mmCIF file with all atom_site columns, N, CA and C in Angstrom:
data_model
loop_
_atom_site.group_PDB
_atom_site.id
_atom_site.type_symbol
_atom_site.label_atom_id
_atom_site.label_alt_id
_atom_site.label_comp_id
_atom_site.label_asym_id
_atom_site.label_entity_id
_atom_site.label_seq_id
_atom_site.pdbx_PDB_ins_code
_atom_site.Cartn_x
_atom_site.Cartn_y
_atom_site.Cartn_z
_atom_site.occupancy
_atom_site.B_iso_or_equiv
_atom_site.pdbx_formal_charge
_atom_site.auth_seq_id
_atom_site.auth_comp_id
_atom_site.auth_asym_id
_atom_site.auth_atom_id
_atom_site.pdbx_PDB_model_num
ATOM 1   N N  . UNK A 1 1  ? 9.188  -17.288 -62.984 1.00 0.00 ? 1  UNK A N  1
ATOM 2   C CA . UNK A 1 1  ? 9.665  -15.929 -63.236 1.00 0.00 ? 1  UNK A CA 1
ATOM 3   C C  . UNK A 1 1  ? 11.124 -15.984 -63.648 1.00 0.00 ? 1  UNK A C  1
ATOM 4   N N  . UNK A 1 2  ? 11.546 -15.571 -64.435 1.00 0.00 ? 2  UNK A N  1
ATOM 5   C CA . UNK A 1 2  ? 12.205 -15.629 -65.255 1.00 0.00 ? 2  UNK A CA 1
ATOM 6   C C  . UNK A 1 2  ? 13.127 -14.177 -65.289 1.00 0.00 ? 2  UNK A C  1
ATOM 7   N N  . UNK A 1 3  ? 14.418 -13.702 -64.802 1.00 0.00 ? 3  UNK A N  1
ATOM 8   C CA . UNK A 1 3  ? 15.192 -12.390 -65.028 1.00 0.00 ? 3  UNK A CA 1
ATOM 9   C C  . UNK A 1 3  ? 15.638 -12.525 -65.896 1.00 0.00 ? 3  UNK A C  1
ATOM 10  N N  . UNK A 1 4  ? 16.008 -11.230 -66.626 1.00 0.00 ? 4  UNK A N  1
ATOM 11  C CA . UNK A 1 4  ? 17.267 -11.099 -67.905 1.00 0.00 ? 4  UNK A CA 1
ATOM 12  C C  . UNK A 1 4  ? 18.574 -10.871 -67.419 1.00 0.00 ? 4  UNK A C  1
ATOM 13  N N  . UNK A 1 5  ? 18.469 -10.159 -66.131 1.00 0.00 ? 5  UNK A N  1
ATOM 14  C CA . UNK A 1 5  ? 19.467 -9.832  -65.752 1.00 0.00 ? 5  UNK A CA 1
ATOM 15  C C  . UNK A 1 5  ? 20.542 -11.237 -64.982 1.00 0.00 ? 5  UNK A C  1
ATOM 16  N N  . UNK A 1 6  ? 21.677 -11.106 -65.608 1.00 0.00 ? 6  UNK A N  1
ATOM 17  C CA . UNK A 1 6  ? 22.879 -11.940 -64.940 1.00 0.00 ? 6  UNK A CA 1
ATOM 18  C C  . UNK A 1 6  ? 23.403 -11.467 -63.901 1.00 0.00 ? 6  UNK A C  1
ATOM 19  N N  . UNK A 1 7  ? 23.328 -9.937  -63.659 1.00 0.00 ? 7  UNK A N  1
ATOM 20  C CA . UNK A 1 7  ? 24.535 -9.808  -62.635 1.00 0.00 ? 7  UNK A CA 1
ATOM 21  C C  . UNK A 1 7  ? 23.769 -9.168  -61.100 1.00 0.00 ? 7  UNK A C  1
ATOM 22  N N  . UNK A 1 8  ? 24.657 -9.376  -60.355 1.00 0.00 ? 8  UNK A N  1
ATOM 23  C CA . UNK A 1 8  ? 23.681 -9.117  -59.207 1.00 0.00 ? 8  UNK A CA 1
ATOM 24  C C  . UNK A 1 8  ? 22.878 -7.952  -58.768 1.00 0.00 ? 8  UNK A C  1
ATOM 25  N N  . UNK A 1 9  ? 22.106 -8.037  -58.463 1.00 0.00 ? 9  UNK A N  1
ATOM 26  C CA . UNK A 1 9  ? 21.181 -6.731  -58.088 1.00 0.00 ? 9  UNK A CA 1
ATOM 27  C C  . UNK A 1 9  ? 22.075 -5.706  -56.938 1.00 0.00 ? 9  UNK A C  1
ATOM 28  N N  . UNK A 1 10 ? 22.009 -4.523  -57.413 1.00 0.00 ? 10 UNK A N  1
ATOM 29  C CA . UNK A 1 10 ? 22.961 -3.767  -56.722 1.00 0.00 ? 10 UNK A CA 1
ATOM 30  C C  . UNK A 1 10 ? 22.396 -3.314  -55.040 1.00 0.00 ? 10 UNK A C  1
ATOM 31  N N  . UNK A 1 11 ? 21.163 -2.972  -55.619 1.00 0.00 ? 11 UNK A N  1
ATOM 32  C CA . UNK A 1 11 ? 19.754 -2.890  -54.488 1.00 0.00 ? 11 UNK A CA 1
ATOM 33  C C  . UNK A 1 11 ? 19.825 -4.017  -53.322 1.00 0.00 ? 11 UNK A C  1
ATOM 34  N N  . UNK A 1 12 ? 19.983 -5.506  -53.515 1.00 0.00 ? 12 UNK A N  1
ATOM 35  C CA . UNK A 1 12 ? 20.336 -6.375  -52.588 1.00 0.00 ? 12 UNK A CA 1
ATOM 36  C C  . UNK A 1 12 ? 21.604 -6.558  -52.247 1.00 0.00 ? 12 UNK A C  1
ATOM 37  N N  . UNK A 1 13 ? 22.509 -6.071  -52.818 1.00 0.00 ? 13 UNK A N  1
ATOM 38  C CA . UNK A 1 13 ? 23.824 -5.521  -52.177 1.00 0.00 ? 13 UNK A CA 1
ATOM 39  C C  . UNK A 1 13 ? 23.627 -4.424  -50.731 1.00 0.00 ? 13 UNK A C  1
ATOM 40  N N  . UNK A 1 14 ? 23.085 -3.482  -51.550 1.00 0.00 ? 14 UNK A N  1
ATOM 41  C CA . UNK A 1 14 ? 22.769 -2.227  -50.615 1.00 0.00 ? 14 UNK A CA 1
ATOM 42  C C  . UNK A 1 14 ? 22.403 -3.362  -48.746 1.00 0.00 ? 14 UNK A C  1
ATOM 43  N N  . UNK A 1 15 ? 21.178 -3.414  -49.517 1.00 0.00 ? 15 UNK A N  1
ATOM 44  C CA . UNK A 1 15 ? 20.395 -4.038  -48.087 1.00 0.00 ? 15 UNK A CA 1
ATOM 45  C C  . UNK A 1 15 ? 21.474 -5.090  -47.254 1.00 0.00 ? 15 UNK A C  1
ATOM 46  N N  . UNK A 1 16 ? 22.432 -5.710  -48.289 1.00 0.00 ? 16 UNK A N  1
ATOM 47  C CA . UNK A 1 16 ? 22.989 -6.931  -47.170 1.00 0.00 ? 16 UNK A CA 1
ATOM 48  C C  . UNK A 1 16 ? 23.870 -5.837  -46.458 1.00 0.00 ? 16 UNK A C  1
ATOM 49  N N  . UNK A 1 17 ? 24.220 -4.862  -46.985 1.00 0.00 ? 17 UNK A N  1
ATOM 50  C CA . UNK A 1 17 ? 25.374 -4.265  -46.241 1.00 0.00 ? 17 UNK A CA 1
ATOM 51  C C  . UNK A 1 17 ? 24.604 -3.261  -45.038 1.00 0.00 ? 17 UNK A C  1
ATOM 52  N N  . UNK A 1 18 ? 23.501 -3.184  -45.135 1.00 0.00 ? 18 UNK A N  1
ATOM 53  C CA . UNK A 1 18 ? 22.781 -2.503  -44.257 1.00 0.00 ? 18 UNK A CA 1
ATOM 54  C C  . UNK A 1 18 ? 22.634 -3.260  -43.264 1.00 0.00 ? 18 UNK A C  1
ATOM 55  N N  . UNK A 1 19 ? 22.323 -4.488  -43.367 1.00 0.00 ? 19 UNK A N  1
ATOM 56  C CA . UNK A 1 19 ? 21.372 -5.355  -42.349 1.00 0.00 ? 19 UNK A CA 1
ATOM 57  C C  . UNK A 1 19 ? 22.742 -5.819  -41.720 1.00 0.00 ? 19 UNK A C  1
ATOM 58  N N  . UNK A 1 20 ? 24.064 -6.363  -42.208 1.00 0.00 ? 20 UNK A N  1
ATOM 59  C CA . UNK A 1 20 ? 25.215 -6.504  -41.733 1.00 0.00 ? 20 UNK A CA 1
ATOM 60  C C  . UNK A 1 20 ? 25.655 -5.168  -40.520 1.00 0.00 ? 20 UNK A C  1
ATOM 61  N N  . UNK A 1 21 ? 25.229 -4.083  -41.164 1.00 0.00 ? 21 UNK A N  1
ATOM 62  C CA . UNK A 1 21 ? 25.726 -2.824  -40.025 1.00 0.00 ? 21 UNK A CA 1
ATOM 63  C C  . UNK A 1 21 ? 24.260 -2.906  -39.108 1.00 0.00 ? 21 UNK A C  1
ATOM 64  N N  . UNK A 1 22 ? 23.399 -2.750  -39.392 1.00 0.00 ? 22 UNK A N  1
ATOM 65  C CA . UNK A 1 22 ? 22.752 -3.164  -38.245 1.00 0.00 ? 22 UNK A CA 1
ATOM 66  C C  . UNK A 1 22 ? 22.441 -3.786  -36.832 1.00 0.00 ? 22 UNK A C  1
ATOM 67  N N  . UNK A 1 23 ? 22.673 -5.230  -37.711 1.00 0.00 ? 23 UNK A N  1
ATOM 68  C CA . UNK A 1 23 ? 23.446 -6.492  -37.028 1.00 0.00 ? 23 UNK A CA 1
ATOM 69  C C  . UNK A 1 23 ? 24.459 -6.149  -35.872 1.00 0.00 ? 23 UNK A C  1
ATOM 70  N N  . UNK A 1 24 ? 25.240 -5.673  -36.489 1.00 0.00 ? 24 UNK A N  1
ATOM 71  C CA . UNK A 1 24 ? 26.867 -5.295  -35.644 1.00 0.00 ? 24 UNK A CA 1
ATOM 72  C C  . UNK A 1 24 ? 26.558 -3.911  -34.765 1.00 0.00 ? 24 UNK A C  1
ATOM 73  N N  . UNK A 1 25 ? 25.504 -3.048  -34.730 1.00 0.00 ? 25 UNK A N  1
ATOM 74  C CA . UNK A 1 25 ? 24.980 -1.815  -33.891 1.00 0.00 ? 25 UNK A CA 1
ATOM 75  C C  . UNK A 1 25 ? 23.724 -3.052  -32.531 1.00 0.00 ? 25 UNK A C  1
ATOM 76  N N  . UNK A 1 26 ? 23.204 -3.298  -33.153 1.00 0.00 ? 26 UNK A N  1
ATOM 77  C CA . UNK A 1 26 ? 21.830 -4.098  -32.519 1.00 0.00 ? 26 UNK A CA 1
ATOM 78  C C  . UNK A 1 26 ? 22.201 -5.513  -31.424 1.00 0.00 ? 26 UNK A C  1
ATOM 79  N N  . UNK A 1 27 ? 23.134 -6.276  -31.959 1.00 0.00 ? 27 UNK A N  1
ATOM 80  C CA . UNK A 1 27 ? 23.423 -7.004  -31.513 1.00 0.00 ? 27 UNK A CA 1
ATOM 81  C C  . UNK A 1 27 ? 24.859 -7.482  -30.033 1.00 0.00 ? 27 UNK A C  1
ATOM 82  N N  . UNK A 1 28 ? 24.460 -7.202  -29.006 1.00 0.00 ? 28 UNK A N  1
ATOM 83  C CA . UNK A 1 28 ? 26.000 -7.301  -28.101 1.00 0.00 ? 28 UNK A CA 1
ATOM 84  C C  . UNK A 1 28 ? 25.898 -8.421  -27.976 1.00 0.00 ? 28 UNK A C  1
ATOM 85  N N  . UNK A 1 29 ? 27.406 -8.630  -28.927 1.00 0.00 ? 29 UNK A N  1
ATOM 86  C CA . UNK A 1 29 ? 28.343 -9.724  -28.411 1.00 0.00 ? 29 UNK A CA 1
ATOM 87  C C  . UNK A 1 29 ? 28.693 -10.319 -27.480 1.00 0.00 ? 29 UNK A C  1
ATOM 88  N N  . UNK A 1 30 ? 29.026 -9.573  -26.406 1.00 0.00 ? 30 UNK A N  1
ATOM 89  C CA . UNK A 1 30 ? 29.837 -10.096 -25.511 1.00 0.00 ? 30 UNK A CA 1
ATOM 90  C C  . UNK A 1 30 ? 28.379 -10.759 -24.443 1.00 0.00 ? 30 UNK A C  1
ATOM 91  N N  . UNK A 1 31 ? 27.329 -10.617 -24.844 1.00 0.00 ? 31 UNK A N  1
ATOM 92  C CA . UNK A 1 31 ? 26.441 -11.029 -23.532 1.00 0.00 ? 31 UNK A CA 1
ATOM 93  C C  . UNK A 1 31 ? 25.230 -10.895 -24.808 1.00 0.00 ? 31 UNK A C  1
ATOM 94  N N  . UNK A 1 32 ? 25.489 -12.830 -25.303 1.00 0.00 ? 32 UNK A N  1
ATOM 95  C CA . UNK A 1 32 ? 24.023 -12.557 -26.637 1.00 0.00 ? 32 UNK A CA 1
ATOM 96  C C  . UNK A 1 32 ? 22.815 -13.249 -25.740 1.00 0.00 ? 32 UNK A C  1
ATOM 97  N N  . UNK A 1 33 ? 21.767 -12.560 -25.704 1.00 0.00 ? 33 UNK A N  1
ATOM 98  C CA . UNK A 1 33 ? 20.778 -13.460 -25.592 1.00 0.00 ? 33 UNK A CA 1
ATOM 99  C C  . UNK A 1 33 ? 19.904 -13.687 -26.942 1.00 0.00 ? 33 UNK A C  1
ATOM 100 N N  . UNK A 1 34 ? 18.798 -14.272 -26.677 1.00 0.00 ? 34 UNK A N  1
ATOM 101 C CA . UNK A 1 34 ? 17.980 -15.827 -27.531 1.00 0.00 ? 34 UNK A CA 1
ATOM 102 C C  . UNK A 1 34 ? 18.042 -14.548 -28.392 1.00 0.00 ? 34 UNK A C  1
ATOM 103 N N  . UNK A 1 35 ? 17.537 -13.158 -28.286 1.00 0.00 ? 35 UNK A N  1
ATOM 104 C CA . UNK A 1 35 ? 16.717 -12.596 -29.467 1.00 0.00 ? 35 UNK A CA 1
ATOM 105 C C  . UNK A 1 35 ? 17.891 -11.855 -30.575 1.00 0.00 ? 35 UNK A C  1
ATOM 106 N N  . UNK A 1 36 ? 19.195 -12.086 -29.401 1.00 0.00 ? 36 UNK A N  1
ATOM 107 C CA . UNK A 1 36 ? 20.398 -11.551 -30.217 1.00 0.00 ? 36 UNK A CA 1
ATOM 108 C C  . UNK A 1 36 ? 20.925 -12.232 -31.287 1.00 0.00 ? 36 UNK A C  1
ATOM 109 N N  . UNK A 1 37 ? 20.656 -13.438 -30.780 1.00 0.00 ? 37 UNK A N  1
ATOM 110 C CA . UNK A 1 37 ? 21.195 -15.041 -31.412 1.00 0.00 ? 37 UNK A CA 1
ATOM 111 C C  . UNK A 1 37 ? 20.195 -15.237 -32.964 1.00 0.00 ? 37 UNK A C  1
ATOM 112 N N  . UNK A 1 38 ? 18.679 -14.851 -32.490 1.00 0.00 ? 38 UNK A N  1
ATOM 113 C CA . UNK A 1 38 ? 17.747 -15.237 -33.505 1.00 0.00 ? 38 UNK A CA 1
ATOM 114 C C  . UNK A 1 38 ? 18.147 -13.912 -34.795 1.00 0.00 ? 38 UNK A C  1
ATOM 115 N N  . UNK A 1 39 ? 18.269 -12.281 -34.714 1.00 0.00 ? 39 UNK A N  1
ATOM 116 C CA . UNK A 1 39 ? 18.537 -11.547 -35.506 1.00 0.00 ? 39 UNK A CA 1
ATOM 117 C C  . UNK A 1 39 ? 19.693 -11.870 -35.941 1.00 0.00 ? 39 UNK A C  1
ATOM 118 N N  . UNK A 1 40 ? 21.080 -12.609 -35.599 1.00 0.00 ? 40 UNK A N  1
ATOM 119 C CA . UNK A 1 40 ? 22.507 -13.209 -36.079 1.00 0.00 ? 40 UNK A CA 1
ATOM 120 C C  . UNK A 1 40 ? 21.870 -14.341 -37.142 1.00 0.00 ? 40 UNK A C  1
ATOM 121 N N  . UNK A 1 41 ? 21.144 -15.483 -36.989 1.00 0.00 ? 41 UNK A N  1
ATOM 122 C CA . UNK A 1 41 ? 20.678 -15.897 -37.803 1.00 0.00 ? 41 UNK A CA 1
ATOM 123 C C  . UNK A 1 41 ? 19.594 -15.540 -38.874 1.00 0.00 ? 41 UNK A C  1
ATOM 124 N N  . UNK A 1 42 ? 18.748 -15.362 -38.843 1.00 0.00 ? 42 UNK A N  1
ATOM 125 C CA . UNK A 1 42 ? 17.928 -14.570 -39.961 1.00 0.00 ? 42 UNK A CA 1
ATOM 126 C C  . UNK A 1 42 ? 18.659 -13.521 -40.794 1.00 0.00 ? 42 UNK A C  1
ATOM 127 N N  . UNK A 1 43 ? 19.668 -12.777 -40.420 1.00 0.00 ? 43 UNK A N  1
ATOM 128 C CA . UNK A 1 43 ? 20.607 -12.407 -40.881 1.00 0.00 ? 43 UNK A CA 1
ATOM 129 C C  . UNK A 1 43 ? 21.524 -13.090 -42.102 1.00 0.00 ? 43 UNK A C  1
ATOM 130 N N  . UNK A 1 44 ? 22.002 -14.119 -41.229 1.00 0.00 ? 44 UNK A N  1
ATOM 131 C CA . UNK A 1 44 ? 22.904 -14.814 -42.085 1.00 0.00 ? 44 UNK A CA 1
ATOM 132 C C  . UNK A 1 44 ? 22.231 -15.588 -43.156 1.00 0.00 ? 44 UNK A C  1
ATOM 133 N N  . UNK A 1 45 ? 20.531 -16.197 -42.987 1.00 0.00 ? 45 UNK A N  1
ATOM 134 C CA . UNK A 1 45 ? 20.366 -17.028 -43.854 1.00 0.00 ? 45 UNK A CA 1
ATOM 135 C C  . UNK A 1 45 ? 19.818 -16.247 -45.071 1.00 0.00 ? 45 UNK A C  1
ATOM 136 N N  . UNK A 1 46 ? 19.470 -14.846 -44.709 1.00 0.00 ? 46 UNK A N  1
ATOM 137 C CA . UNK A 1 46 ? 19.340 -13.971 -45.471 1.00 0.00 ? 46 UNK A CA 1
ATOM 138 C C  . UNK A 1 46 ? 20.073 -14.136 -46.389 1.00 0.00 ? 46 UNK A C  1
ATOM 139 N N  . UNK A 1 47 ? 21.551 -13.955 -46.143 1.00 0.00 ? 47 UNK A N  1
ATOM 140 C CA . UNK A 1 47 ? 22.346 -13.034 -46.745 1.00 0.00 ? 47 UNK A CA 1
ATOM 141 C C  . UNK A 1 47 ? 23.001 -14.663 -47.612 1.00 0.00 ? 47 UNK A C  1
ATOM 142 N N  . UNK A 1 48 ? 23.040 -15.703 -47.227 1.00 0.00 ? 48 UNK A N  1
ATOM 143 C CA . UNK A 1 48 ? 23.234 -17.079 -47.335 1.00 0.00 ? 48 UNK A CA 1
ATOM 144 C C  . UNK A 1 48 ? 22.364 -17.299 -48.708 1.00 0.00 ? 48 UNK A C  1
ATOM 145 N N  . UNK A 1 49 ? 20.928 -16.825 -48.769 1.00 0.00 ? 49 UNK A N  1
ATOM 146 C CA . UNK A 1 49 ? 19.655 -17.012 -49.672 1.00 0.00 ? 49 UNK A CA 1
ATOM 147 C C  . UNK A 1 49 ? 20.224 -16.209 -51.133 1.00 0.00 ? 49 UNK A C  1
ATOM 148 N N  . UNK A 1 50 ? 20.799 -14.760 -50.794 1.00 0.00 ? 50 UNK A N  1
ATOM 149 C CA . UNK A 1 50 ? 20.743 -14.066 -51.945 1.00 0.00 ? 50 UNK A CA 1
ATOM 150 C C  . UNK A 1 50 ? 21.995 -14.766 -52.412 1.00 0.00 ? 50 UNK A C  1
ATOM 151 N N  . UNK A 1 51 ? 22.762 -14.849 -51.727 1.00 0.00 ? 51 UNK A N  1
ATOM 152 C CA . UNK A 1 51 ? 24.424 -14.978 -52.577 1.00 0.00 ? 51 UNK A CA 1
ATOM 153 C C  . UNK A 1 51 ? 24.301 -16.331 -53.244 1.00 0.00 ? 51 UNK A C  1
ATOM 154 N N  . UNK A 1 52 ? 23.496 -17.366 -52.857 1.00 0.00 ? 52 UNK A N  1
ATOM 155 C CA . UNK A 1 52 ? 23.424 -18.490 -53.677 1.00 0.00 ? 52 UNK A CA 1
ATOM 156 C C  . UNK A 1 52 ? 22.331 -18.505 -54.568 1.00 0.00 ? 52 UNK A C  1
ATOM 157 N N  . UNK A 1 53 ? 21.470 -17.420 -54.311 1.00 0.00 ? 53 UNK A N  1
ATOM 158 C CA . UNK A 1 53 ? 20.423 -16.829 -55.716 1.00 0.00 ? 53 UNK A CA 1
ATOM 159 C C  . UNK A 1 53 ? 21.405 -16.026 -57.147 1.00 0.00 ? 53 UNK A C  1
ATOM 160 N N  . UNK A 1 54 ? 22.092 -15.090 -56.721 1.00 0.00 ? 54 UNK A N  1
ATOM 161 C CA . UNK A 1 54 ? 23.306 -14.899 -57.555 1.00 0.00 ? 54 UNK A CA 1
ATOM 162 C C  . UNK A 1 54 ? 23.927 -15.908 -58.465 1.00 0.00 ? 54 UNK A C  1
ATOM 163 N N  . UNK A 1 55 ? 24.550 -16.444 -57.445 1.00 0.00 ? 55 UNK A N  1
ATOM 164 C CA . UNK A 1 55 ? 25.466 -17.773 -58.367 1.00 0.00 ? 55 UNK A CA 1
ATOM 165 C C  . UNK A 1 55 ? 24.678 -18.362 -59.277 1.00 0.00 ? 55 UNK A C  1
ATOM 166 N N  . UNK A 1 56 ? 23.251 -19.087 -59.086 1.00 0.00 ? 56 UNK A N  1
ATOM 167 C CA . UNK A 1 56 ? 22.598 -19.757 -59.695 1.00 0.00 ? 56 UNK A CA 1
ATOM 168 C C  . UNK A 1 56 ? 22.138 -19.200 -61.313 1.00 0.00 ? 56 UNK A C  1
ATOM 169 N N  . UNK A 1 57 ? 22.310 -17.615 -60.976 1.00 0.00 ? 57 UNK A N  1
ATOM 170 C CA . UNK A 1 57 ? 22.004 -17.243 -62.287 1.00 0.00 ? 57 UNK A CA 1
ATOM 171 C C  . UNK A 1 57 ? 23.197 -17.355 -63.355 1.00 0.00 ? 57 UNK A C  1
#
């Protein structure tokens, strides 16, 4: 599959900045447990996945 588009999808912008405020509502810091720890990661590799999907184009 093949895009035309070069520049980043504005739509997966939207969502990282959602799931980032989410993240930061959902998640206490100061006392993380396993399931706090697991949404901090899936998070990040998320957000890790698109931004180096970007570049690549």
């Amino acid at each position: 599959m093949k895009e035309s588009n070069k520049k980043p999808n504005i739509q997966d912008a939207f969502i990282m900045a959602a799931l980032v405020i989410v993240i930061s509502l959902v998640v206490d810091f100061s006392n993380m447990g396993f399931l706090d720890i697991a949404i901090v990661v899936l998070g990040l590799i998320w957000i890790i996945m698109t931004v180096w999907r970007w570049l690549r184009k």
